[in-house]
C-alpha positions as a LaTeX table, in Angstrom:
\begin{tabular}{lrrr}
\hline
Residue & $x$ (\AA) & $y$ (\AA) & $z$ (\AA) \\
\hline
Met1 & $-12.23$ & $-22.42$ & $-19.52$ \\
Ala2 & $-9.40$ & $-20.41$ & $-17.97$ \\
Ser3 & $-9.15$ & $-16.78$ & $-18.97$ \\
Gln4 & $-6.66$ & $-15.99$ & $-21.73$ \\
Lys5 & $-6.40$ & $-12.38$ & $-20.66$ \\
Pro6 & $-3.03$ & $-11.30$ & $-19.25$ \\
Asn7 & $-2.73$ & $-11.16$ & $-15.47$ \\
Ala8 & $-2.47$ & $-7.70$ & $-13.96$ \\
Val9 & $-1.69$ & $-6.05$ & $-10.62$ \\
Ile10 & $-3.13$ & $-2.68$ & $-9.64$ \\
Val11 & $-0.86$ & $-0.43$ & $-7.56$ \\
Thr12 & $-2.47$ & 2.65 & $-6.04$ \\
Gly13 & $-0.35$ & 5.76 & $-5.65$ \\
Gly14 & 2.22 & 4.28 & $-8.00$ \\
Ser15 & 3.61 & 7.47 & $-9.49$ \\
Arg16 & 6.25 & 8.06 & $-6.82$ \\
Gly17 & 7.79 & 6.73 & $-3.63$ \\
Ile18 & 6.98 & 3.21 & $-2.49$ \\
Gly19 & 4.34 & 2.74 & $-5.18$ \\
Ala20 & 6.81 & 3.54 & $-7.94$ \\
Ala21 & 9.32 & 1.13 & $-6.39$ \\
Val22 & 6.71 & $-1.64$ & $-6.38$ \\
Ile23 & 5.99 & $-1.03$ & $-10.05$ \\
Ala24 & 9.72 & $-1.11$ & $-10.84$ \\
Ala25 & 10.10 & $-4.39$ & $-8.92$ \\
Leu26 & 7.33 & $-5.94$ & $-11.01$ \\
Ala27 & 8.70 & $-4.67$ & $-14.32$ \\
Asp28 & 10.51 & $-7.91$ & $-15.17$ \\
Ser29 & 7.58 & $-10.17$ & $-14.34$ \\
Ser30 & 5.07 & $-11.50$ & $-16.81$ \\
Thr31 & 2.29 & $-9.62$ & $-15.01$ \\
Ser32 & 1.02 & $-6.31$ & $-16.34$ \\
Val33 & 1.02 & $-3.44$ & $-13.86$ \\
Ile34 & $-1.66$ & $-0.76$ & $-13.63$ \\
Asn35 & $-1.02$ & 2.47 & $-11.73$ \\
Phe36 & $-4.04$ & 4.18 & $-10.09$ \\
Asp37 & $-3.00$ & 7.71 & $-9.17$ \\
Ile38 & $-4.07$ & 11.32 & $-9.63$ \\
Ala39 & $-0.47$ & 12.30 & $-10.42$ \\
Lys40 & 1.00 & 11.29 & $-13.76$ \\
Pro41 & 4.05 & 8.98 & $-13.47$ \\
Ser42 & 7.43 & 9.60 & $-15.03$ \\
Asp43 & 7.67 & 8.92 & $-18.75$ \\
Asp44 & 9.91 & 5.88 & $-18.25$ \\
Gln45 & 7.56 & 4.04 & $-15.90$ \\
Asp46 & 6.59 & 0.71 & $-17.43$ \\
Cys47 & 2.90 & 0.42 & $-16.59$ \\
Val48 & $-0.65$ & 1.20 & $-17.64$ \\
Phe49 & $-1.70$ & 4.49 & $-16.06$ \\
Arg50 & $-5.22$ & 5.42 & $-15.02$ \\
Arg51 & $-5.98$ & 8.74 & $-13.37$ \\
Val52 & $-8.24$ & 7.70 & $-10.50$ \\
Asp53 & $-9.62$ & 9.58 & $-7.50$ \\
Leu54 & $-9.13$ & 6.91 & $-4.84$ \\
Thr55 & $-11.80$ & 8.46 & $-2.62$ \\
Asn56 & $-14.46$ & 8.02 & $-5.31$ \\
Ala57 & $-16.09$ & 4.58 & $-5.12$ \\
His58 & $-17.93$ & 4.93 & $-8.45$ \\
Gln59 & $-14.77$ & 5.95 & $-10.30$ \\
Ile60 & $-12.85$ & 3.01 & $-8.85$ \\
Glu61 & $-15.63$ & 0.56 & $-9.69$ \\
Asn62 & $-16.01$ & 1.88 & $-13.24$ \\
Thr63 & $-12.26$ & 1.85 & $-13.92$ \\
Val64 & $-11.85$ & $-1.70$ & $-12.63$ \\
Gly65 & $-14.87$ & $-2.71$ & $-14.72$ \\
Glu66 & $-13.24$ & $-1.33$ & $-17.85$ \\
Leu67 & $-9.86$ & $-2.90$ & $-17.11$ \\
Lys68 & $-11.24$ & $-6.38$ & $-16.48$ \\
Glu69 & $-12.35$ & $-6.52$ & $-20.10$ \\
Glu70 & $-8.66$ & $-6.52$ & $-21.06$ \\
Phe71 & $-6.90$ & $-7.94$ & $-18.00$ \\
Ser72 & $-7.35$ & $-10.66$ & $-15.41$ \\
Ile73 & $-6.78$ & $-8.61$ & $-12.26$ \\
Val74 & $-5.13$ & $-10.92$ & $-9.74$ \\
Gly75 & $-3.25$ & $-8.41$ & $-7.60$ \\
Leu76 & $-3.91$ & $-5.19$ & $-5.71$ \\
Val77 & $-1.44$ & $-3.09$ & $-3.74$ \\
Asn78 & $-3.24$ & $-0.51$ & $-1.61$ \\
Asn79 & $-0.32$ & 1.89 & $-1.31$ \\
Ala80 & $-1.74$ & 5.41 & $-1.74$ \\
Gly81 & $-1.83$ & 7.38 & 1.48 \\
Phe82 & $-1.16$ & 10.65 & 3.22 \\
Ser83 & 0.23 & 11.64 & 6.61 \\
Ile84 & $-0.37$ & 14.49 & 9.04 \\
Ser85 & 1.96 & 15.15 & 11.98 \\
His86 & $-0.05$ & 16.66 & 14.83 \\
Ser87 & 0.06 & 16.15 & 18.58 \\
Leu88 & $-3.14$ & 15.09 & 20.32 \\
Ser89 & $-3.80$ & 18.68 & 21.41 \\
Glu90 & $-3.42$ & 19.83 & 17.79 \\
Thr91 & $-5.62$ & 17.11 & 16.29 \\
Thr92 & $-8.90$ & 18.33 & 14.80 \\
Asp93 & $-11.82$ & 17.02 & 12.77 \\
Ala94 & $-10.00$ & 18.22 & 9.65 \\
Asp95 & $-7.20$ & 15.69 & 10.21 \\
Phe96 & $-9.62$ & 12.78 & 10.07 \\
Glu97 & $-11.57$ & 14.33 & 7.19 \\
Lys98 & $-8.35$ & 14.44 & 5.15 \\
Leu99 & $-6.91$ & 11.05 & 6.07 \\
Val100 & $-9.84$ & 8.66 & 6.47 \\
Pro101 & $-11.13$ & 8.83 & 2.87 \\
Leu102 & $-7.74$ & 8.11 & 1.26 \\
Asn103 & $-5.97$ & 6.00 & 3.88 \\
Met104 & $-8.86$ & 3.86 & 5.05 \\
Val105 & $-12.01$ & 4.04 & 2.93 \\
Gly106 & $-10.26$ & 4.15 & $-0.46$ \\
Pro107 & $-8.43$ & 0.85 & 0.10 \\
Ala108 & $-11.75$ & $-0.77$ & 1.00 \\
Tyr109 & $-13.32$ & 0.51 & $-2.22$ \\
Cys110 & $-10.41$ & $-0.90$ & $-4.24$ \\
Ala111 & $-10.45$ & $-4.26$ & $-2.48$ \\
Lys112 & $-14.20$ & $-4.58$ & $-2.95$ \\
Ala113 & $-13.90$ & $-3.88$ & $-6.69$ \\
Val114 & $-11.01$ & $-6.24$ & $-7.39$ \\
Ala115 & $-12.21$ & $-9.09$ & $-5.17$ \\
Glu116 & $-14.92$ & $-9.93$ & $-7.68$ \\
Thr117 & $-12.44$ & $-10.05$ & $-10.56$ \\
Met118 & $-10.14$ & $-12.27$ & $-8.48$ \\
Lys119 & $-12.97$ & $-14.68$ & $-7.78$ \\
Glu120 & $-13.48$ & $-14.97$ & $-11.54$ \\
Ala121 & $-9.75$ & $-15.65$ & $-12.01$ \\
Gly122 & $-9.74$ & $-18.31$ & $-9.30$ \\
Trp123 & $-7.08$ & $-16.61$ & $-7.15$ \\
Gly124 & $-5.80$ & $-13.22$ & $-6.05$ \\
Arg125 & $-3.39$ & $-11.33$ & $-3.82$ \\
Ile126 & $-4.19$ & $-8.10$ & $-1.94$ \\
Val127 & $-1.39$ & $-6.25$ & $-0.14$ \\
Asn128 & $-2.18$ & $-3.28$ & 2.09 \\
Val129 & 0.62 & $-0.82$ & 2.84 \\
Ser130 & 0.14 & 0.14 & 6.47 \\
Ser131 & 2.83 & 1.66 & 8.71 \\
Arg132 & 4.88 & 0.91 & 11.78 \\
Ala133 & 3.15 & 3.98 & 13.21 \\
Ala134 & 0.09 & 1.79 & 13.76 \\
Leu135 & 1.96 & 0.36 & 16.75 \\
Gly136 & 2.38 & 3.81 & 18.24 \\
Lys137 & 4.19 & 6.97 & 17.22 \\
Ser138 & 4.02 & 10.44 & 18.72 \\
Asn139 & 2.13 & 13.12 & 16.79 \\
Arg140 & 0.28 & 10.65 & 14.57 \\
Thr141 & $-3.21$ & 10.31 & 16.10 \\
Ala142 & $-5.21$ & 10.37 & 12.86 \\
Tyr143 & $-2.53$ & 8.79 & 10.70 \\
Ala144 & $-1.86$ & 5.87 & 13.06 \\
Ala145 & $-5.61$ & 5.33 & 13.43 \\
Thr146 & $-6.08$ & 4.94 & 9.67 \\
Lys147 & $-3.01$ & 2.72 & 9.28 \\
Gly148 & $-4.16$ & 0.58 & 12.18 \\
Ala149 & $-7.50$ & 0.26 & 10.44 \\
Met150 & $-5.71$ & $-1.13$ & 7.38 \\
Ile151 & $-4.25$ & $-3.91$ & 9.52 \\
Ser152 & $-7.69$ & $-4.68$ & 10.97 \\
Met153 & $-9.28$ & $-4.74$ & 7.52 \\
Thr154 & $-6.47$ & $-6.99$ & 6.30 \\
Arg155 & $-7.43$ & $-9.62$ & 8.86 \\
Val156 & $-11.15$ & $-9.34$ & 8.13 \\
Trp157 & $-10.72$ & $-9.59$ & 4.35 \\
Ala158 & $-8.29$ & $-12.48$ & 4.75 \\
Leu159 & $-10.99$ & $-14.49$ & 6.53 \\
Glu160 & $-13.75$ & $-13.54$ & 4.10 \\
Leu161 & $-11.78$ & $-14.22$ & 0.92 \\
Ala162 & $-9.67$ & $-17.26$ & 1.87 \\
Gln163 & $-12.21$ & $-19.70$ & 0.43 \\
His164 & $-11.71$ & $-18.07$ & $-2.97$ \\
Asn165 & $-7.91$ & $-18.56$ & $-2.93$ \\
Ile166 & $-7.48$ & $-14.83$ & $-2.34$ \\
Thr167 & $-4.92$ & $-13.84$ & 0.28 \\
Val168 & $-4.76$ & $-10.49$ & 2.03 \\
Asn169 & $-1.64$ & $-9.30$ & 3.84 \\
Ala170 & $-0.15$ & $-6.03$ & 5.01 \\
Val171 & 3.30 & $-4.47$ & 4.95 \\
Gly172 & 4.20 & $-1.94$ & 7.64 \\
Pro173 & 7.12 & 0.26 & 6.59 \\
Gly174 & 9.25 & 1.90 & 9.25 \\
Pro175 & 11.46 & 4.93 & 8.47 \\
Ile176 & 11.87 & 4.87 & 4.70 \\
Ser177 & 14.01 & 7.32 & 2.75 \\
Thr178 & 11.63 & 9.02 & 0.35 \\
Glu179 & 11.41 & 12.52 & $-1.08$ \\
Leu180 & 8.78 & 13.44 & 1.52 \\
Phe181 & 10.84 & 11.96 & 4.37 \\
Glu182 & 13.92 & 13.91 & 3.34 \\
Lys183 & 11.97 & 17.18 & 3.29 \\
Val184 & 11.10 & 16.67 & 6.94 \\
Asn185 & 14.41 & 15.02 & 7.89 \\
Pro186 & 17.17 & 16.47 & 5.67 \\
Lys187 & 20.17 & 14.24 & 5.07 \\
Gly188 & 22.79 & 14.78 & 7.75 \\
Ser189 & 20.42 & 16.72 & 10.00 \\
Pro190 & 20.38 & 16.07 & 13.78 \\
Gln191 & 16.90 & 14.52 & 13.57 \\
Glu192 & 17.98 & 12.16 & 10.79 \\
Arg193 & 21.09 & 11.08 & 12.70 \\
Ala194 & 19.06 & 10.49 & 15.85 \\
Leu195 & 16.54 & 8.40 & 13.96 \\
Val196 & 19.17 & 6.28 & 12.21 \\
Ser197 & 20.91 & 5.65 & 15.54 \\
Ser198 & 17.66 & 4.20 & 16.91 \\
Ile199 & 17.30 & 1.64 & 14.10 \\
Pro200 & 18.93 & $-1.72$ & 14.94 \\
Val201 & 20.29 & $-2.31$ & 11.43 \\
Gly202 & 21.84 & 1.16 & 11.45 \\
Arg203 & 20.28 & 2.68 & 8.36 \\
Leu204 & 17.07 & 4.03 & 6.91 \\
Gly205 & 14.96 & 1.75 & 4.78 \\
Thr206 & 14.63 & 2.22 & 1.04 \\
Thr207 & 11.56 & 2.04 & $-1.12$ \\
Ala208 & 13.09 & $-1.07$ & $-2.71$ \\
Asp209 & 13.14 & $-2.75$ & 0.74 \\
Val210 & 9.38 & $-2.29$ & 0.99 \\
Ala211 & 8.80 & $-3.28$ & $-2.63$ \\
Arg212 & 10.52 & $-6.63$ & $-2.08$ \\
Ala213 & 8.17 & $-7.45$ & 0.80 \\
Val214 & 5.15 & $-6.46$ & $-1.27$ \\
Gln215 & 6.38 & $-8.53$ & $-4.21$ \\
Phe216 & 6.69 & $-11.61$ & $-1.98$ \\
Phe217 & 3.06 & $-11.37$ & $-0.87$ \\
Leu218 & 1.91 & $-10.87$ & $-4.48$ \\
Glu219 & 3.42 & $-14.14$ & $-5.70$ \\
Glu220 & 0.96 & $-16.89$ & $-6.54$ \\
Thr221 & 3.15 & $-19.29$ & $-4.58$ \\
Ser222 & 2.55 & $-17.28$ & $-1.37$ \\
Gly223 & $-0.94$ & $-18.72$ & $-1.06$ \\
Phe224 & $-0.62$ & $-20.19$ & 2.45 \\
Ile225 & 0.11 & $-16.82$ & 4.07 \\
Thr226 & $-2.85$ & $-14.57$ & 4.77 \\
Gly227 & $-4.02$ & $-12.08$ & 7.38 \\
Gln228 & $-0.45$ & $-11.20$ & 8.33 \\
Thr229 & 1.46 & $-7.94$ & 8.77 \\
Leu230 & 5.16 & $-7.80$ & 7.90 \\
Tyr231 & 7.00 & $-4.82$ & 9.37 \\
Val232 & 9.82 & $-3.57$ & 7.15 \\
Cys233 & 11.44 & $-1.46$ & 9.81 \\
Gly234 & 15.08 & $-2.45$ & 10.30 \\
Gly235 & 14.24 & $-4.15$ & 13.59 \\
Leu236 & 12.42 & $-1.26$ & 15.30 \\
Thr237 & 9.40 & $-3.39$ & 16.12 \\
Ala238 & 11.51 & $-6.12$ & 17.73 \\
Gly239 & 11.83 & $-3.92$ & 20.81 \\
Ile240 & 14.93 & $-2.42$ & 22.36 \\
Ala241 & 15.37 & $-1.69$ & 26.05 \\
Asp242 & 18.57 & $-0.52$ & 27.77 \\
Ile243 & 18.48 & $-2.35$ & 31.09 \\
\hline
\end{tabular}
């Protein structure tokens, strides 16, 4: 007999930025949304919040185990992540020690935990938020390595889980206007103007742009697309050469 529990999507790092935009995009759907984060969301965020250390496999497994008693978890958005901007000569062991657990290992923990609940439901959608930096970006050795790993894991999980009607895809944001981005690239600054001028569509991306791509992959009707990476980058990955 089919489960009568409400369907739910888990969004990691949903308290701000792209994660919060994904939760907002899903607000009008019939699917419940669960935010896994260590930071509490704003009071007006329409979701179930669970404070979860996304580098702790046991905490993730236990929290998913508790939630599946109430919800049929059919979606996961591995969004939580962190960036470090260091040149190769500046890169140290500490960079990898900070980024690998959250950007690479944590998403694997989450996918492992929810895959079993999706098998029970008979279908599922996993979306990994990678980055255009995985294709190459200066001063991002450790960050690009972890985001590239997310794309590789996307392809592996897609193959392993396809027989269970579970799809796995990735979204690779390009330059997106977030609070963190604006701290590094203040509005109107020379670096922001230079970056915008390099983007074919002539503007920075928004968190809503990324959320729409994520939402597409989460839909049950998107079941024939798996193992793919969609770059939300304003055309940067199409390639531009002045000849």
